mmCIF file of C-alpha atoms in Angstrom:
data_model
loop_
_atom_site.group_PDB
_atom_site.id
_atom_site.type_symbol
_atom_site.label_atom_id
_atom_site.label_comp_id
_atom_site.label_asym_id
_atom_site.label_seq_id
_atom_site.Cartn_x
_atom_site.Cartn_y
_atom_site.Cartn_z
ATOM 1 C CA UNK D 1 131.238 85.112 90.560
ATOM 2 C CA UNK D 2 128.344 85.025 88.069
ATOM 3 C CA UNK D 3 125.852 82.409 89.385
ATOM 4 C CA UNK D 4 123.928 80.182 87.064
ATOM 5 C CA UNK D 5 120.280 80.334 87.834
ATOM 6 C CA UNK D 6 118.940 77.371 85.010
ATOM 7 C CA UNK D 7 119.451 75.644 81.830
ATOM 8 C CA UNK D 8 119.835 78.552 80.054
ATOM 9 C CA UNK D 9 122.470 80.178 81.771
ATOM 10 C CA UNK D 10 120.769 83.567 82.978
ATOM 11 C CA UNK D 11 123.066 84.676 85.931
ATOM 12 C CA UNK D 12 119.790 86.794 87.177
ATOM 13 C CA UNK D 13 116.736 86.211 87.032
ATOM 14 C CA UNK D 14 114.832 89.595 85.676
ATOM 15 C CA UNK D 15 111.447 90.808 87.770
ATOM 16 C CA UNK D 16 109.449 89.160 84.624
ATOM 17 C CA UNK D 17 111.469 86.021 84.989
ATOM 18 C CA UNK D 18 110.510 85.759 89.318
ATOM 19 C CA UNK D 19 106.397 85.801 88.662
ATOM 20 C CA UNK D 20 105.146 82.683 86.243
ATOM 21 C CA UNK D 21 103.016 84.246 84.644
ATOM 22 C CA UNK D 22 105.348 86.770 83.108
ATOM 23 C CA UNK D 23 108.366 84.152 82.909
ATOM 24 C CA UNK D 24 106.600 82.869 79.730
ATOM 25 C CA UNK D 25 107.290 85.709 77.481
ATOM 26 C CA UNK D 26 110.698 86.578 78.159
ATOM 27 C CA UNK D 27 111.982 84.874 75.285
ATOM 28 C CA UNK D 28 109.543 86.601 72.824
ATOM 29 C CA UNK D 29 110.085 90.016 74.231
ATOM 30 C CA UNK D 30 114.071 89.261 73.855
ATOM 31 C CA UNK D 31 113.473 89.105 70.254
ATOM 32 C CA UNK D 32 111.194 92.386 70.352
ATOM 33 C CA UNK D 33 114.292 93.984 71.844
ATOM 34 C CA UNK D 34 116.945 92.740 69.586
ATOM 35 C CA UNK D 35 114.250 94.017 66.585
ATOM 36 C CA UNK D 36 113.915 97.636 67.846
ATOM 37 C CA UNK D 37 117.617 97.887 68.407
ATOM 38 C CA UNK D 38 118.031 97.902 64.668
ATOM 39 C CA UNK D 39 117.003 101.207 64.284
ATOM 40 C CA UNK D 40 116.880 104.489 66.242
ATOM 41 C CA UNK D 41 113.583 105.270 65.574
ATOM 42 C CA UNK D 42 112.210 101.864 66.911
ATOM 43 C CA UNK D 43 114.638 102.113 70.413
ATOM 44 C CA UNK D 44 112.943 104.705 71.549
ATOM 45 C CA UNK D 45 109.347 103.587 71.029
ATOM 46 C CA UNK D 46 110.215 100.314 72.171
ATOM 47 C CA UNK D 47 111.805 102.247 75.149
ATOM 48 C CA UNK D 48 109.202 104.130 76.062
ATOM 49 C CA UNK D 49 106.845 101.746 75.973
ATOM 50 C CA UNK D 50 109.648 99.477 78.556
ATOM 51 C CA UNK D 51 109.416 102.669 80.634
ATOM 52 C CA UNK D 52 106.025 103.032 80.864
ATOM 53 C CA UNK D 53 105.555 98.913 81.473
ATOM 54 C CA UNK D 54 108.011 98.858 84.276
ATOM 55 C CA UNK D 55 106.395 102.486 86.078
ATOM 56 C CA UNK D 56 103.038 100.410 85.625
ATOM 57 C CA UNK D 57 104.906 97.671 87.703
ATOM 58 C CA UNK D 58 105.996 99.583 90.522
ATOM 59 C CA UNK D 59 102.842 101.582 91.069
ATOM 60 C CA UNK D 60 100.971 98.152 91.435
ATOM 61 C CA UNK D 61 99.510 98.777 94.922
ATOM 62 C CA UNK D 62 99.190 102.031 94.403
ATOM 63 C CA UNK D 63 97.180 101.702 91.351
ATOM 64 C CA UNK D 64 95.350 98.843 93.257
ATOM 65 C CA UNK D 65 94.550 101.234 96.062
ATOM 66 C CA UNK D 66 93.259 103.920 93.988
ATOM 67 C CA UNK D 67 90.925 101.676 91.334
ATOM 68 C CA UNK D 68 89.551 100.524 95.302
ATOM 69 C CA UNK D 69 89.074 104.337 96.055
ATOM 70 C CA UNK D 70 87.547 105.269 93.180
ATOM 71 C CA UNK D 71 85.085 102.064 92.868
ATOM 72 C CA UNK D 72 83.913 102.294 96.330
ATOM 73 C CA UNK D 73 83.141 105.929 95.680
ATOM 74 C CA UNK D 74 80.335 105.361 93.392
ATOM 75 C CA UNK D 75 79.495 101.874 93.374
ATOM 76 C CA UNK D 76 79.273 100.810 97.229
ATOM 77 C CA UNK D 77 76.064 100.432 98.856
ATOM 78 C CA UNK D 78 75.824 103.824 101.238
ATOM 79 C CA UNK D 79 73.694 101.872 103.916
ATOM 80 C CA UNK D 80 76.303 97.671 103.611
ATOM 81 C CA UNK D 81 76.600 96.649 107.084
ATOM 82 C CA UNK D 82 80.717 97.036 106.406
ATOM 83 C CA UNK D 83 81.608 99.958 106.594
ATOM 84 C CA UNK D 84 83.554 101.443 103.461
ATOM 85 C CA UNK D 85 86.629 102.318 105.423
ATOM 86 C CA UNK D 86 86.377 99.488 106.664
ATOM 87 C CA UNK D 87 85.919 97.664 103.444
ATOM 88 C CA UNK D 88 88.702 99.562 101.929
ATOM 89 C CA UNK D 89 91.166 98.343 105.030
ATOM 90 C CA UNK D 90 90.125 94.667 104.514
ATOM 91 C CA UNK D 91 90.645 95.090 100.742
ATOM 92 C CA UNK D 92 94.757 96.638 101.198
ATOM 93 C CA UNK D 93 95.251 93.881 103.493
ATOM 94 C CA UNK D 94 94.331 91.165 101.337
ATOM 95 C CA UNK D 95 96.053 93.087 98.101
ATOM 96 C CA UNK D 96 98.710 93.083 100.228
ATOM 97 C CA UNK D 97 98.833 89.328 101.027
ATOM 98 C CA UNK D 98 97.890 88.787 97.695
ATOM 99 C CA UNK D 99 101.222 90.518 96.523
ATOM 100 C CA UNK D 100 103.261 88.228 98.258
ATOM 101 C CA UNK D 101 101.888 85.229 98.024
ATOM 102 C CA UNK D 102 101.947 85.744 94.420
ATOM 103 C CA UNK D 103 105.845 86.590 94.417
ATOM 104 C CA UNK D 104 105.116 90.325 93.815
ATOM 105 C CA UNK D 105 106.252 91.474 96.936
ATOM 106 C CA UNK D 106 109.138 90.101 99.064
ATOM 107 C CA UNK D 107 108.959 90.151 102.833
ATOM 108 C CA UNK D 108 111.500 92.515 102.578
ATOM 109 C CA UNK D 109 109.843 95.139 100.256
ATOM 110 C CA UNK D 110 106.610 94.437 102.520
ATOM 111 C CA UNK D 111 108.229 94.935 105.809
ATOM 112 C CA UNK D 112 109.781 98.309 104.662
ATOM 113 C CA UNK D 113 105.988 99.192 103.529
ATOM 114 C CA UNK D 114 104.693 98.156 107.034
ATOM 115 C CA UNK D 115 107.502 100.847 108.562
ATOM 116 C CA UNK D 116 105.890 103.539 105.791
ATOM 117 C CA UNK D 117 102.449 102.315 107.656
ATOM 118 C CA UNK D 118 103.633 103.379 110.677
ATOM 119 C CA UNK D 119 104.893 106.220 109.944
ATOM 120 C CA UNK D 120 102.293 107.265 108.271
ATOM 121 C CA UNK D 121 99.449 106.581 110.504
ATOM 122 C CA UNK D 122 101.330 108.337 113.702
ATOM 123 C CA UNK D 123 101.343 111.335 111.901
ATOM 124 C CA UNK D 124 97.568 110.891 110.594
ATOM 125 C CA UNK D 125 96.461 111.075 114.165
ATOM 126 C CA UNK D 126 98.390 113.898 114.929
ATOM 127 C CA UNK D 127 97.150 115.850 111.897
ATOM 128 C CA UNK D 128 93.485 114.975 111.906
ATOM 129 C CA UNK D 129 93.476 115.976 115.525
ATOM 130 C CA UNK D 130 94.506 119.246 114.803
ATOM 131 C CA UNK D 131 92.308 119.289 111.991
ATOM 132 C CA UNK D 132 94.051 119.355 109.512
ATOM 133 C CA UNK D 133 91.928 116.848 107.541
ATOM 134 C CA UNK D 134 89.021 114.784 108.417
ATOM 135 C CA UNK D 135 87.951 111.400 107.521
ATOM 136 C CA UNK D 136 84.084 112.047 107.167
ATOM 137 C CA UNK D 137 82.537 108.966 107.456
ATOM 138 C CA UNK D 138 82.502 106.209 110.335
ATOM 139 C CA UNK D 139 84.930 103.328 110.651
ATOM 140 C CA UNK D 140 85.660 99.860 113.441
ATOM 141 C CA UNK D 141 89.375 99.723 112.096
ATOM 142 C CA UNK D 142 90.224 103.088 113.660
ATOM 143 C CA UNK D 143 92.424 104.800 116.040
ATOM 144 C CA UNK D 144 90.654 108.246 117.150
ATOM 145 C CA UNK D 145 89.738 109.545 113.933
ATOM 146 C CA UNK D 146 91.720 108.188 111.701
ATOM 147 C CA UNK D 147 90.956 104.945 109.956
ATOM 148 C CA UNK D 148 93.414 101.567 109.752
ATOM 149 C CA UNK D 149 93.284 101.665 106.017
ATOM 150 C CA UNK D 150 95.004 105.064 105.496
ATOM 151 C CA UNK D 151 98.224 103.548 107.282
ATOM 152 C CA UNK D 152 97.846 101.670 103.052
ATOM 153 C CA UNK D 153 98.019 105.447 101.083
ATOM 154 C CA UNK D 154 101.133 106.131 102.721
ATOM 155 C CA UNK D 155 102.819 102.726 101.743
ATOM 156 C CA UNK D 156 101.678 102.737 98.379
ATOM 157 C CA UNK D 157 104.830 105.497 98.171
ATOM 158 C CA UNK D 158 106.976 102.643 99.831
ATOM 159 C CA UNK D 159 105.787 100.186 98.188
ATOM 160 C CA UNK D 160 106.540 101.919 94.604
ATOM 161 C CA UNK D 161 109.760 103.066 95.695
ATOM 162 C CA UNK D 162 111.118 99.740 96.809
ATOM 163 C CA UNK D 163 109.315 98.374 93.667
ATOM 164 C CA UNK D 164 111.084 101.091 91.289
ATOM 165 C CA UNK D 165 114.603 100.872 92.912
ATOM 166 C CA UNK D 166 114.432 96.944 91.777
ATOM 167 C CA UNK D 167 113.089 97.134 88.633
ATOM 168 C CA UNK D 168 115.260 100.234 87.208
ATOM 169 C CA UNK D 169 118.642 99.258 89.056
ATOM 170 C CA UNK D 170 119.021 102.625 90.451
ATOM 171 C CA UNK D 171 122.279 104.213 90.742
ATOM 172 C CA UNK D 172 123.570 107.177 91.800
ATOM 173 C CA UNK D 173 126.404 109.428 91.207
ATOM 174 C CA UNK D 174 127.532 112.114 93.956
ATOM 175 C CA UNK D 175 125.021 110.789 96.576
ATOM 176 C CA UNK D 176 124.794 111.935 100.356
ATOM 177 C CA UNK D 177 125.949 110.207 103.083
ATOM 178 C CA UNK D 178 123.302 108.409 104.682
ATOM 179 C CA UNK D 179 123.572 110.134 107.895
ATOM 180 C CA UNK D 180 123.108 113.397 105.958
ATOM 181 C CA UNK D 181 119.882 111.955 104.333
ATOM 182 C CA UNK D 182 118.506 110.498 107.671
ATOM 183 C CA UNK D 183 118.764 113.614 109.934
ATOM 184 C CA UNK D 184 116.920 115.588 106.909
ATOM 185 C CA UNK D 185 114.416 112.852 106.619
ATOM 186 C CA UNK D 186 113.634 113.457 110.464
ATOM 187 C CA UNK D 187 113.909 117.257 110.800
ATOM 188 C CA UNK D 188 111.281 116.972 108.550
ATOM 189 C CA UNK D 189 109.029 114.546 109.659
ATOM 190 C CA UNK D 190 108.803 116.838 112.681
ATOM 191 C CA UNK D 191 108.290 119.965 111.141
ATOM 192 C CA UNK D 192 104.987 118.293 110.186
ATOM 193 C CA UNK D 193 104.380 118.186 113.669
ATOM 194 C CA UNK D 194 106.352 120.729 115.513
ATOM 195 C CA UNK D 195 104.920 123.823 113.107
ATOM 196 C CA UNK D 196 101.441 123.826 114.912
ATOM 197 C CA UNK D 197 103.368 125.315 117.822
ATOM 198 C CA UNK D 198 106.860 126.735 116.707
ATOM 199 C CA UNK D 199 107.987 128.678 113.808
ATOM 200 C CA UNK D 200 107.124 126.333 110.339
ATOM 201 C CA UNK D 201 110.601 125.872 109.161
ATOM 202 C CA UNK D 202 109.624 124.615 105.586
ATOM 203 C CA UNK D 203 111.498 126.795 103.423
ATOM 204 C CA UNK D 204 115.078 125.859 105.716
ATOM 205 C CA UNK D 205 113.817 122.304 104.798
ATOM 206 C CA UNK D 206 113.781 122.815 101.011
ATOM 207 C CA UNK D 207 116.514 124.966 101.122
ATOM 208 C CA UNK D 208 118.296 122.148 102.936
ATOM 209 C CA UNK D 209 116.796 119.594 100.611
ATOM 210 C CA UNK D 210 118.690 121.021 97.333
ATOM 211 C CA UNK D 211 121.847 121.562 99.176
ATOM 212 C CA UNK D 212 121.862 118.483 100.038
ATOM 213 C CA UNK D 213 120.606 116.808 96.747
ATOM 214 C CA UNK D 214 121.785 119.198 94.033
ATOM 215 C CA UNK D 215 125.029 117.046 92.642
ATOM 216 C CA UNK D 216 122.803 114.136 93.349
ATOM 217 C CA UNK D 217 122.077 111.721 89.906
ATOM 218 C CA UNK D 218 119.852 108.808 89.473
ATOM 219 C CA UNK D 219 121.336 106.260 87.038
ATOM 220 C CA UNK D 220 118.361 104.211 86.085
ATOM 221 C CA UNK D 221 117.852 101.073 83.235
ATOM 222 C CA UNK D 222 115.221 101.139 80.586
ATOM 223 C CA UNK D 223 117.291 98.268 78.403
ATOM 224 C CA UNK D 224 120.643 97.646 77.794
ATOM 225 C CA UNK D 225 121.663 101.188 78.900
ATOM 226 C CA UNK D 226 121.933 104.072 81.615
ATOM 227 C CA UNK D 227 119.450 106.601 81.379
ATOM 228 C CA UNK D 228 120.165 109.848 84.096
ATOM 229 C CA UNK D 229 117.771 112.245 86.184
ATOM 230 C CA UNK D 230 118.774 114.976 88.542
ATOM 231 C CA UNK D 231 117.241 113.367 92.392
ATOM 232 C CA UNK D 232 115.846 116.229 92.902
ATOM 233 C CA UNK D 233 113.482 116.281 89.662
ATOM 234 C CA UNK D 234 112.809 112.943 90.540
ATOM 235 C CA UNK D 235 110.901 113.445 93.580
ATOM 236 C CA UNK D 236 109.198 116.874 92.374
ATOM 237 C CA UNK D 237 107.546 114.289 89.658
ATOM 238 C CA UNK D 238 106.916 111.925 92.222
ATOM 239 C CA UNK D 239 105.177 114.439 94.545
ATOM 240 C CA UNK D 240 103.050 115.845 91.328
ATOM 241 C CA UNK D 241 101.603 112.525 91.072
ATOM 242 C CA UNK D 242 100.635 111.870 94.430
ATOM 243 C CA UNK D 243 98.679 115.313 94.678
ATOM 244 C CA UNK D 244 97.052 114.035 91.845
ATOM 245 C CA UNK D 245 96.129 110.902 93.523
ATOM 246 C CA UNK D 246 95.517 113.018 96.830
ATOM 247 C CA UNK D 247 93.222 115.034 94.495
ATOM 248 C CA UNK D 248 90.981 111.485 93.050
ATOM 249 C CA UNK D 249 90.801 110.639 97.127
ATOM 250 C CA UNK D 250 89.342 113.647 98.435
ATOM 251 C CA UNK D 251 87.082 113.767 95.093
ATOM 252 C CA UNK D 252 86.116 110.567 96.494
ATOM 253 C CA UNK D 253 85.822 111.633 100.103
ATOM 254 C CA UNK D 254 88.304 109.335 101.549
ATOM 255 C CA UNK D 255 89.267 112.412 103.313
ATOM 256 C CA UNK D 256 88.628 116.350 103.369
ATOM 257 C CA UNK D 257 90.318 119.215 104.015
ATOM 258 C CA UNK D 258 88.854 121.966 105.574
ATOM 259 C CA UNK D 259 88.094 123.922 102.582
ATOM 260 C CA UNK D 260 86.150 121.037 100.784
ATOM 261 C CA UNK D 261 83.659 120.513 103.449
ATOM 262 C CA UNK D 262 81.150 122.165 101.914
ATOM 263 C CA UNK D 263 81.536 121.672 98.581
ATOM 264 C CA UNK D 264 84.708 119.679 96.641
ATOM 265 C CA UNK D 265 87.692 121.564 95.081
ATOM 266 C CA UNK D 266 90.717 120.964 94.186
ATOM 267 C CA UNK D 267 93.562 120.376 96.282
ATOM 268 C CA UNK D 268 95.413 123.658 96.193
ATOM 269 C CA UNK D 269 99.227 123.900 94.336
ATOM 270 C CA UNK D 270 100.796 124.480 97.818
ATOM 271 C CA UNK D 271 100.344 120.458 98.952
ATOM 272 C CA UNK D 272 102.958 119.961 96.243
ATOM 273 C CA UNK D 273 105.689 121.704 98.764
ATOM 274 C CA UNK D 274 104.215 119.242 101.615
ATOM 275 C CA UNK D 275 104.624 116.071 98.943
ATOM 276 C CA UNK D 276 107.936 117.022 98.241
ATOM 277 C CA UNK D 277 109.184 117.356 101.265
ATOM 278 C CA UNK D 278 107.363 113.863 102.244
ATOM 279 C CA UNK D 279 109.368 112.205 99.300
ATOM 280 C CA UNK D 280 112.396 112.846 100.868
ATOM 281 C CA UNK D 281 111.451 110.937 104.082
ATOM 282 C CA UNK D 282 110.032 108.004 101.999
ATOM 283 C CA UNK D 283 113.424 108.167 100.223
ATOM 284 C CA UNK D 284 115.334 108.414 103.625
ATOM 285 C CA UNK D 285 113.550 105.005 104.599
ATOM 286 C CA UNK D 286 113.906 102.834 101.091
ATOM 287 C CA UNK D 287 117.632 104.335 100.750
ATOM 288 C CA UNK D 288 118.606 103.346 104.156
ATOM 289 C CA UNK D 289 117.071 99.823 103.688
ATOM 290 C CA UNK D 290 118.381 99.352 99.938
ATOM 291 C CA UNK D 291 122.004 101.239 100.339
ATOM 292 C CA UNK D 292 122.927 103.666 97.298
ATOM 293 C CA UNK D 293 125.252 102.603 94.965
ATOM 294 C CA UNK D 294 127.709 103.916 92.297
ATOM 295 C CA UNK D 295 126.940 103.354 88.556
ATOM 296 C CA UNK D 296 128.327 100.731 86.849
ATOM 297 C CA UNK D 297 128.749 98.357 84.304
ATOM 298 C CA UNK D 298 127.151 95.245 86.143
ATOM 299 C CA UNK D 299 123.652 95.328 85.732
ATOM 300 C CA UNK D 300 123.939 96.409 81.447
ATOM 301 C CA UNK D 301 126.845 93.607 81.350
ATOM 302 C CA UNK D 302 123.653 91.507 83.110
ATOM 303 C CA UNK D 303 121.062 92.539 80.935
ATOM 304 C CA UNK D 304 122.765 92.115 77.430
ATOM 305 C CA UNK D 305 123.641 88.551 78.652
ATOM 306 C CA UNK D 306 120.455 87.660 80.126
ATOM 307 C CA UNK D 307 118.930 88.765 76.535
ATOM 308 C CA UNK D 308 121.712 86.415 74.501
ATOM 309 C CA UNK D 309 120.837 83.722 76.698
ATOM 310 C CA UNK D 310 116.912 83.997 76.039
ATOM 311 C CA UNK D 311 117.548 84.205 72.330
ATOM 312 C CA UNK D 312 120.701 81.264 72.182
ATOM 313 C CA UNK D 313 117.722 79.252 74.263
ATOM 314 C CA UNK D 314 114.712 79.932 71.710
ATOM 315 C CA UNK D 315 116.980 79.097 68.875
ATOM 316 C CA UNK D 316 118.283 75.878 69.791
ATOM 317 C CA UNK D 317 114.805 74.830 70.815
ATOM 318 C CA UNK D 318 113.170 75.737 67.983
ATOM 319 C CA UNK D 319 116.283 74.148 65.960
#
């Protein structure tokens, strides 16, 4: 049954309603909604504007992470007694703190980003001593080569992920089992490992990948509606923009690849394939953790009320 969560009557309380700062405008941004419903023309400005707010949202520590990147690259002191890995490890920790002291994180969300740390750095040791990449400059908060803080770039994927599945009430239609999902999610995590000695099975893995995903849809909510995207377009986006964020780090030397040693380029098309294919073990880890479910009417039914509340609310008080 419905639950009420104040004087309004709101069974749920939004993400905006959760963080104080944001709970404040809820009311005006009601009425902004019920205005650009009006017309067709105004919906889908007011949309994809929504859209772009609530992507914002989700890449918060990921944004975060890369403003630290970039800002250390050309504005810390080359000879500080910190180190700038070192710096930049210090700095995710307390952004990560921050988060949830400030409600914009639960210890849930973080302790499914602390797995993707994990994960992450375990296969950062492996790769950088096989050179594969190299972190370049020195570093306390290290194991081998590899510094603490890039344990962080890997959980900025969880971290939007878990953020995104919240915020856009993800559904899907035709989904795997989660068996299915998991024993892809780990044949390739060790293909990243196993191909410096056996046979690279990549192309079974994406071949496996859109067997497995094709019928796969993502039912996702702007407003007061279902919007739909095929899974596996989903995380081909999702892997463009985190070569493009792989492409800002190594312009900003957090780490090298072989062919950039002596002189920056860009990172070449074919990381896109390795992106990909790390998507779907991200995914493996939020979905097990946040359990797929069928569209349906409940979260629209949700938002419409939550919106009738906000704007019975401003009306009385202002009555």
């Amino acid at each position: 049954m419905p639950r009420q969560s104040d004087e309004r009557g709101l069974r749920e309380k939004s993400a905006a309603e959760l963080w104080p700062p944001l709970a404040r405008f809820v009311e005006e941004e009601a009425r902004l909604g019920r205005w650009a419903s009006q017309k067709p023309a105004r919906r889908f400005v007011y949309e994809f504007v929504r859209f772009g707010i609530k992507q914002a949202w989700a890449c918060l520590f990921g944004g975060l992470m890369v403003a630290l990147v970039l800002a250390t690259r050309f504005f810390y002191p080359a000879h500080a007694a910190l180190a700038r890995y070192d710096f930049l490890f210090l700095a995710a920790l307390g952004v990560q703190a921050a988060l949830i002291l400030l409600r914009f994180e639960s210890l849930e969300e973080a302790g499914v980003i602390f797995l993707f740390h994990l994960v992450g750095t375990a296969m950062e040791i492996f790769k950088t001593a096989h050179g594969s990449w190299v972190y370049p400059e020195a570093a306390f908060f290290r194991i081998g080569g590899v510094p603490l803080f890039t344990g962080f770039m890997y959980a900025c994927v969880g971290s939007y992920m878990m953020r995104a599945w919240a915020l856009f009430d993800f559904r899907f239609h035709k989904h795997p089992p989660l068996w299915q999902v998991g024993a892809l999610a780990l044949a390739i995590y060790l293909n990243f490992f196993t191909h410096h000695y056996v046979a690279d099975m990549r192309l079974l893995l994406f071949a496996a990948s859109g067997a497995i995903f094709w019928p796969t849809t993502i039912y996702y909510r702007i407003h007061h509606g279902w919007r739909t995207m095929p899974l596996l377009l989903a995380a081909f986006l999702a892997a463009c923009f985190i070569w493009l964020a792989e492409n800002i780090a190594t312009y900003s030397h957090v780490w090298l690849y072989p062919d950039q040693l002596a002189a920056w380029k860009p990172v070449g098309l074919g990381k896109l394939g390795s992106w990909f294919l790390l998507q779907i073990v991200s995914y493996a880890l939020v979905a097990i953790a946040c359990r797929p479910k069928e569209p349906d009417d409940a979260p629209i039914e949700e938002s419409r009320t939550r919106h009738a509340d906000r704007l019975t609310f401003r009306s009385r008080a202002s009555g």
